[in-house]
Coordinates of C-alpha atoms in Angstrom, one line a residue:
X1 CA -19.2 -32.5 -11.8
X2 CA -22.7 -30.7 -10.3
X3 CA -21.4 -29.6 -7.1
X4 CA -25.0 -30.1 -5.4
X5 CA -24.4 -34.2 -6.0
X6 CA -21.1 -34.3 -4.3
X7 CA -22.5 -32.6 -1.1
X8 CA -20.1 -29.4 -1.2
X9 CA -20.1 -25.8 -3.1
X10 CA -17.2 -23.3 -3.8
X11 CA -18.3 -19.5 -3.8
X12 CA -15.8 -16.9 -4.8
X13 CA -16.5 -13.5 -2.2
X14 CA -14.9 -11.3 -4.5
X15 CA -16.6 -8.6 -6.3
X16 CA -13.8 -7.9 -8.8
X17 CA -12.8 -10.1 -11.3
X18 CA -9.2 -10.0 -11.1
X19 CA -9.8 -11.7 -7.8
X20 CA -11.7 -14.4 -8.7
X21 CA -9.3 -16.2 -11.1
X22 CA -7.6 -18.3 -8.4
X23 CA -11.3 -19.3 -7.1
X24 CA -12.1 -20.5 -10.8
X25 CA -8.5 -22.2 -11.0
X26 CA -9.1 -24.3 -7.8
X27 CA -12.8 -25.0 -9.1
X28 CA -11.3 -26.3 -12.6
X29 CA -8.7 -28.8 -10.7
X30 CA -12.0 -29.8 -8.3
X31 CA -13.9 -30.6 -11.4
X32 CA -16.9 -28.6 -9.8
X33 CA -18.5 -25.3 -11.1
X34 CA -18.2 -22.1 -8.9
X35 CA -21.2 -21.3 -7.0
X36 CA -23.9 -18.9 -8.2
X37 CA -24.0 -15.7 -6.3
X38 CA -23.6 -11.5 -6.8
X39 CA -21.2 -9.7 -5.0
X40 CA -21.3 -5.9 -5.5
X41 CA -21.2 -2.7 -4.4
X42 CA -24.4 0.0 -3.8
X43 CA -23.9 3.3 -4.8
X44 CA -23.7 4.8 -1.3
X45 CA -20.6 2.0 -1.2
X46 CA -22.7 -0.7 1.0
X47 CA -21.5 -4.1 0.2
X48 CA -24.2 -6.6 -1.1
X49 CA -24.3 -10.2 -1.4
X50 CA -27.0 -12.5 -3.0
X51 CA -27.1 -16.4 -3.3
X52 CA -28.5 -17.5 -6.3
X53 CA -29.0 -21.4 -5.6
X54 CA -30.0 -23.7 -2.3
X55 CA -27.1 -24.2 0.1
X56 CA -28.8 -26.2 2.4
X57 CA -27.2 -28.9 4.6
X58 CA -24.2 -28.2 2.4
X59 CA -20.4 -27.9 2.9
X60 CA -19.4 -24.4 1.7
X61 CA -16.0 -23.2 0.9
X62 CA -15.8 -19.5 0.1
X63 CA -12.6 -18.6 -1.7
X64 CA -11.4 -14.9 -0.6
X65 CA -8.2 -13.9 -2.1
X66 CA -7.5 -10.2 -0.5
X67 CA -7.1 -7.2 -3.1
X68 CA -5.7 -3.6 -2.1
X69 CA -8.9 -2.6 -0.8
X70 CA -8.6 -5.0 2.3
X71 CA -11.8 -3.6 4.2
X72 CA -14.0 -4.1 1.4
X73 CA -12.7 -8.3 0.7
X74 CA -13.6 -8.4 4.8
X75 CA -17.0 -7.3 4.6
X76 CA -17.8 -8.9 1.5
X77 CA -16.5 -12.4 3.6
X78 CA -18.4 -11.6 6.5
X79 CA -21.6 -11.0 4.7
X80 CA -21.1 -14.1 2.3
X81 CA -20.4 -16.0 5.3
X82 CA -23.6 -14.7 7.1
X83 CA -25.8 -15.1 4.0
X84 CA -24.7 -18.4 3.9
X85 CA -25.4 -19.4 7.6
X86 CA -28.7 -18.1 7.4
X87 CA -29.3 -20.3 4.4
X88 CA -28.6 -23.3 6.4
X89 CA -25.6 -24.2 5.1
X90 CA -24.1 -27.0 7.0
X91 CA -20.2 -26.2 7.5
X92 CA -18.9 -22.6 6.2
X93 CA -15.1 -22.9 5.3
X94 CA -13.4 -19.6 4.4
X95 CA -10.2 -20.6 2.1
X96 CA -8.1 -17.2 2.7
X97 CA -5.0 -17.9 1.7
X98 CA -3.2 -14.4 2.1
X99 CA -5.1 -13.5 6.0
X100 CA -5.5 -10.0 6.3
X101 CA -4.3 -7.8 9.1
X102 CA -2.0 -10.5 10.3
X103 CA 0.6 -7.8 10.9
X104 CA -1.2 -6.2 13.5
X105 CA -0.9 -9.8 15.5
X106 CA 0.5 -7.9 18.7
X107 CA 0.2 -5.3 20.8
X108 CA 1.6 -1.7 19.9
X109 CA 1.6 1.4 22.5
X110 CA -2.5 2.1 22.8
X111 CA -3.2 0.0 19.9
X112 CA -5.0 -3.4 19.5
X113 CA -4.6 -6.7 18.2
X114 CA -6.8 -6.1 14.8
X115 CA -6.2 -9.8 14.1
X116 CA -7.6 -11.1 17.2
X117 CA -10.9 -8.9 16.4
X118 CA -11.2 -10.2 12.8
X119 CA -11.3 -13.8 13.9
X120 CA -13.7 -13.1 16.5
X121 CA -15.9 -11.3 13.8
X122 CA -15.5 -14.4 11.2
X123 CA -16.6 -16.7 14.0
X124 CA -19.9 -14.6 14.8
X125 CA -20.5 -13.9 11.0
X126 CA -20.8 -17.9 10.9
X127 CA -17.3 -19.7 9.5
X128 CA -16.6 -23.0 11.2
X129 CA -13.1 -23.5 9.7
X130 CA -10.3 -21.5 7.8
X131 CA -7.7 -22.7 5.4
X132 CA -5.0 -20.1 4.7
X133 CA -1.5 -20.2 3.9
X134 CA 1.8 -18.9 5.6
X135 CA 0.4 -16.8 8.5
X136 CA 2.8 -14.1 9.6
X137 CA 2.7 -15.3 12.9
X138 CA 1.7 -18.9 13.6
X139 CA 0.5 -17.9 17.0
X140 CA -2.1 -16.1 15.2
X141 CA -4.1 -19.9 15.0
X142 CA -4.7 -19.2 18.9
X143 CA -7.2 -16.4 17.8
X144 CA -9.8 -18.5 16.6
X145 CA -12.8 -20.8 18.4
X146 CA -12.3 -23.1 15.3
X147 CA -10.0 -25.0 13.2
X148 CA -7.7 -23.5 11.4
X149 CA -5.2 -25.2 8.6
X150 CA -2.3 -23.1 8.0
X151 CA -0.8 -24.8 4.6
X152 CA 2.7 -24.0 3.7
X153 CA 3.8 -22.7 0.2
X154 CA 7.6 -23.5 1.1
X155 CA 7.2 -26.7 -1.4
X156 CA 6.2 -24.9 -4.5
X157 CA 8.9 -22.3 -3.9
X158 CA 11.9 -24.6 -3.3
X159 CA 10.5 -26.6 -6.5
X160 CA 11.0 -23.7 -8.3
X161 CA 14.4 -23.0 -6.7
X162 CA 15.4 -26.5 -8.3
X163 CA 13.8 -26.2 -11.6
X164 CA 14.2 -22.6 -12.9
X165 CA 17.5 -21.7 -11.6
X166 CA 20.1 -23.5 -13.1
X167 CA 23.1 -23.0 -11.1
X168 CA 21.3 -23.4 -7.8
X169 CA 23.5 -25.4 -6.3
X170 CA 26.0 -22.3 -6.4
X171 CA 23.3 -20.5 -4.7
X172 CA 23.0 -18.9 -0.6
X173 CA 19.7 -18.7 1.0
X174 CA 19.8 -15.3 2.5
X175 CA 17.6 -13.8 5.6
X176 CA 17.3 -10.1 5.2
X177 CA 17.1 -9.4 9.2
X178 CA 17.7 -11.6 12.2
X179 CA 14.0 -12.4 12.4
X180 CA 13.8 -14.4 9.0
X181 CA 17.0 -16.5 9.9
X182 CA 14.6 -19.6 10.9
X183 CA 12.9 -19.7 7.6
X184 CA 16.1 -19.2 5.6
X185 CA 17.6 -22.0 7.8
X186 CA 14.6 -24.3 7.0
X187 CA 15.4 -23.5 2.9
X188 CA 19.0 -24.3 3.3
X189 CA 18.9 -27.4 4.9
X190 CA 16.0 -28.7 2.4
X191 CA 18.4 -27.5 -0.8
X192 CA 21.9 -28.3 1.3
X193 CA 22.8 -25.2 0.3
X194 CA 24.9 -22.6 2.6
X195 CA 23.1 -19.6 4.8
X196 CA 23.8 -15.7 5.1
X197 CA 22.3 -13.5 7.5
X198 CA 22.1 -9.3 6.8
X199 CA 22.4 -7.6 10.4
X200 CA 22.6 -4.0 10.9
X201 CA 21.3 -0.6 11.5
X202 CA 20.0 -0.6 8.3
X203 CA 17.2 -3.2 9.4
X204 CA 13.9 -2.0 11.5
X205 CA 12.1 -5.0 12.8
X206 CA 8.8 -5.2 14.4
X207 CA 10.4 -6.1 17.8
X208 CA 11.6 -2.6 17.4
X209 CA 8.6 -1.0 17.9
X210 CA 7.4 0.2 21.1
X211 CA 4.7 -2.3 22.7
X212 CA 3.0 0.3 25.1
X213 CA 6.0 -0.7 28.2
X214 CA 6.8 2.7 27.9
X215 CA 3.9 4.4 28.9
X216 CA 2.9 6.4 30.4
X217 CA 5.1 9.1 29.2
X218 CA 7.5 10.8 31.6
X219 CA 6.1 13.9 33.6
X220 CA 8.1 16.6 35.1
X221 CA 7.8 16.6 39.0
X222 CA 6.4 13.4 39.5
X223 CA 6.1 11.6 42.8
X224 CA 8.5 8.6 43.0
X225 CA 8.5 6.3 45.8
X226 CA 11.5 7.1 47.9
X227 CA 12.5 3.1 48.0
X228 CA 11.8 2.1 44.3
X229 CA 15.1 1.8 42.0
X230 CA 14.7 -0.4 38.9
X231 CA 17.5 -1.3 37.2
X232 CA 18.4 1.1 33.9
X233 CA 17.6 -0.3 30.6
X234 CA 20.4 0.3 28.0
X235 CA 19.7 1.3 25.0
X236 CA 19.3 -0.4 22.0
X237 CA 22.4 0.4 19.5
X238 CA 22.5 -1.5 16.0
X239 CA 26.1 -2.7 15.2
X240 CA 27.2 -1.4 11.5
X241 CA 25.3 -3.3 8.7
X242 CA 26.7 -6.9 8.1
X243 CA 26.5 -10.0 6.3
X244 CA 27.2 -13.1 8.2
X245 CA 28.4 -15.5 5.8
X246 CA 30.3 -15.8 2.2
X247 CA 28.3 -14.5 -0.8
X248 CA 31.1 -13.7 -3.1
X249 CA 30.6 -15.1 -6.6
X250 CA 27.3 -16.8 -5.4
X251 CA 23.6 -16.6 -6.2
X252 CA 21.8 -15.1 -3.8
X253 CA 18.3 -16.4 -2.5
X254 CA 16.4 -13.5 -0.2
X255 CA 13.2 -15.8 1.4
X256 CA 10.6 -14.4 3.5
X257 CA 6.7 -14.6 3.9
X258 CA 5.7 -11.4 2.6
X259 CA 6.9 -9.0 0.4
X260 CA 4.8 -5.7 0.9
X261 CA 7.2 -2.3 0.6
X262 CA 10.1 -3.4 -1.1
X263 CA 12.8 -1.0 0.0
X264 CA 14.2 -3.4 2.6
X265 CA 14.6 -6.1 -0.1
X266 CA 16.0 -3.3 -2.4
X267 CA 18.6 -2.6 0.2
X268 CA 19.3 -6.3 0.9
X269 CA 20.0 -6.6 -2.7
X270 CA 22.6 -3.9 -3.0
X271 CA 24.6 -5.1 -0.1
X272 CA 24.8 -8.3 -1.2
X273 CA 26.0 -7.0 -4.7
X274 CA 28.5 -4.8 -2.8
X275 CA 29.8 -8.3 -1.3
X276 CA 29.9 -10.1 -4.6
X277 CA 26.7 -11.8 -5.3
X278 CA 26.5 -11.9 -9.1
X279 CA 22.7 -12.6 -9.3
X280 CA 20.0 -11.9 -6.6
X281 CA 16.6 -13.4 -6.0
X282 CA 13.6 -12.2 -3.7
X283 CA 11.3 -15.1 -3.2
X284 CA 7.8 -14.6 -0.7
X285 CA 4.4 -16.3 -0.3
X286 CA 2.2 -13.5 -0.4
X287 CA 3.6 -10.6 -3.3
X288 CA 1.4 -7.6 -1.8
X289 CA 3.7 -5.4 -3.8
X290 CA 2.1 -2.1 -2.8
X291 CA 2.8 1.6 -3.6
X292 CA 5.7 2.2 -5.8
X293 CA 6.9 -1.7 -5.1
X294 CA 7.3 -2.6 -9.4
X295 CA 9.2 0.6 -10.1
X296 CA 12.0 0.1 -7.3
X297 CA 12.2 -3.5 -8.1
X298 CA 12.6 -3.1 -11.9
X299 CA 15.4 -0.2 -10.8
X300 CA 16.8 -2.4 -8.2
X301 CA 19.8 -4.9 -8.3
X302 CA 17.1 -7.5 -7.8
X303 CA 17.0 -10.1 -10.8
X304 CA 13.8 -11.6 -10.0
X305 CA 11.0 -11.4 -7.8
X306 CA 8.9 -14.9 -7.2
X307 CA 5.7 -14.7 -5.4
X308 CA 2.8 -17.0 -5.4
X309 CA -0.7 -16.2 -6.4
X310 CA -2.3 -15.9 -2.8
X311 CA -2.9 -12.5 -4.0
X312 CA -3.4 -10.7 -7.3
X313 CA -0.7 -9.1 -8.5
X314 CA -1.2 -9.1 -12.3
X315 CA -1.0 -5.2 -12.8
X316 CA 2.5 -5.2 -10.7
X317 CA 3.4 -8.1 -13.4
X318 CA 2.9 -5.7 -16.1
X319 CA 4.8 -3.1 -15.0
X320 CA 7.8 -5.2 -13.9
X321 CA 8.7 -8.0 -16.0
X322 CA 11.3 -9.2 -13.0
X323 CA 8.1 -10.8 -10.9
X324 CA 7.2 -14.2 -11.5
X325 CA 4.0 -16.3 -10.2
X326 CA 4.0 -19.6 -8.9
X327 CA 0.7 -21.2 -8.9
X328 CA -0.3 -23.1 -5.5
X329 CA -3.6 -24.0 -6.4
X330 CA -3.2 -27.5 -6.4
X331 CA -2.6 -27.4 -2.3
X332 CA -5.8 -25.5 -1.8
X333 CA -7.6 -27.6 -4.0
X334 CA -6.8 -30.7 -2.2
X335 CA -7.1 -29.0 0.9
X336 CA -10.8 -28.3 -0.1
X337 CA -11.3 -31.9 -1.8
X338 CA -10.1 -33.7 2.0
X339 CA -11.9 -31.7 4.4
X340 CA -15.2 -32.5 2.5
X341 CA -13.9 -36.1 2.5
X342 CA -12.8 -36.1 6.0
X343 CA -9.4 -37.3 5.4
X344 CA -6.6 -36.5 7.1
X345 CA -4.8 -33.4 6.5
X346 CA -1.4 -34.8 7.3
X347 CA -0.4 -35.2 3.5
X348 CA -0.2 -32.2 2.7
X349 CA 2.3 -31.1 6.0
X350 CA 4.7 -34.2 5.3
X351 CA 8.1 -33.1 6.1
X352 CA 7.2 -29.7 6.7
X353 CA 8.7 -27.9 10.0
X354 CA 7.4 -25.4 12.0
X355 CA 10.0 -22.9 10.5
X356 CA 8.6 -23.2 6.9

């Protein structure tokens, strides 16, 4: 189908071939052609975007997957959005399956909330709507001045468990830290399985990081108001590492939203092995798999790592055959179709809970 006749077009803002695969899959499902554009880097490192066809008065969907070079991908998205805005596109919708800087959504010491900054930049560039998937913190939606559809990958991962793990009825869903317990509980309740939580000194969570309330630093001989006596806070001390729940003789399925540095997952797998789990799966929506992640996974007690194709990871799969991919292009293409046609998005969120 000619996208111009349907009143919308789909573009890819990526300059690397590996990152355009998801865009091609989505356009094939929609039965439209990928919009004609050129995205490339100048010799001096600047990003240049050229729109090769008219977009006046149309709904434009920009699909942007985030590779390892995050900042280049962000600039490609911003420049393409602005180019479409100045070309008189009616609506510009960003399809960003993995939203970058989502871990920087809270104040840390004297840092900044970078995710809020990025939301403001996208709005200024011309975006009018965003489709994303499994935001690291759901409160991030409040950073935007326009609608955000935060889709969920859990139905696809649950389907994988039911179809690809033969003895999944003998499995237990595991949260590798108390922070992930709600997500794990949601999976366990849907699959009618048991739940286990790893807790103890080996875990380092975002909540343990300084958020600036310890500043300014203590100064010797500082003047203190004689009548001011604040309660003394007891320092945190984590207990010895424990597994709350029975995993002996069972399949352990660790669930999370992002798997990037895999040390914590590898450590969790070793603990579960010691507690008697005979097979260990790790499931996450976004497989960033940075640094030596493929090698660490290959050498670990983890039997299989299952991630979606929100982030390109073909190179990592070649390095580690334990990594498997679940395709989520179906829900993204359906979201594009419904938004363009003005249809309700409720169907895509049926039976979805806040904790998914």
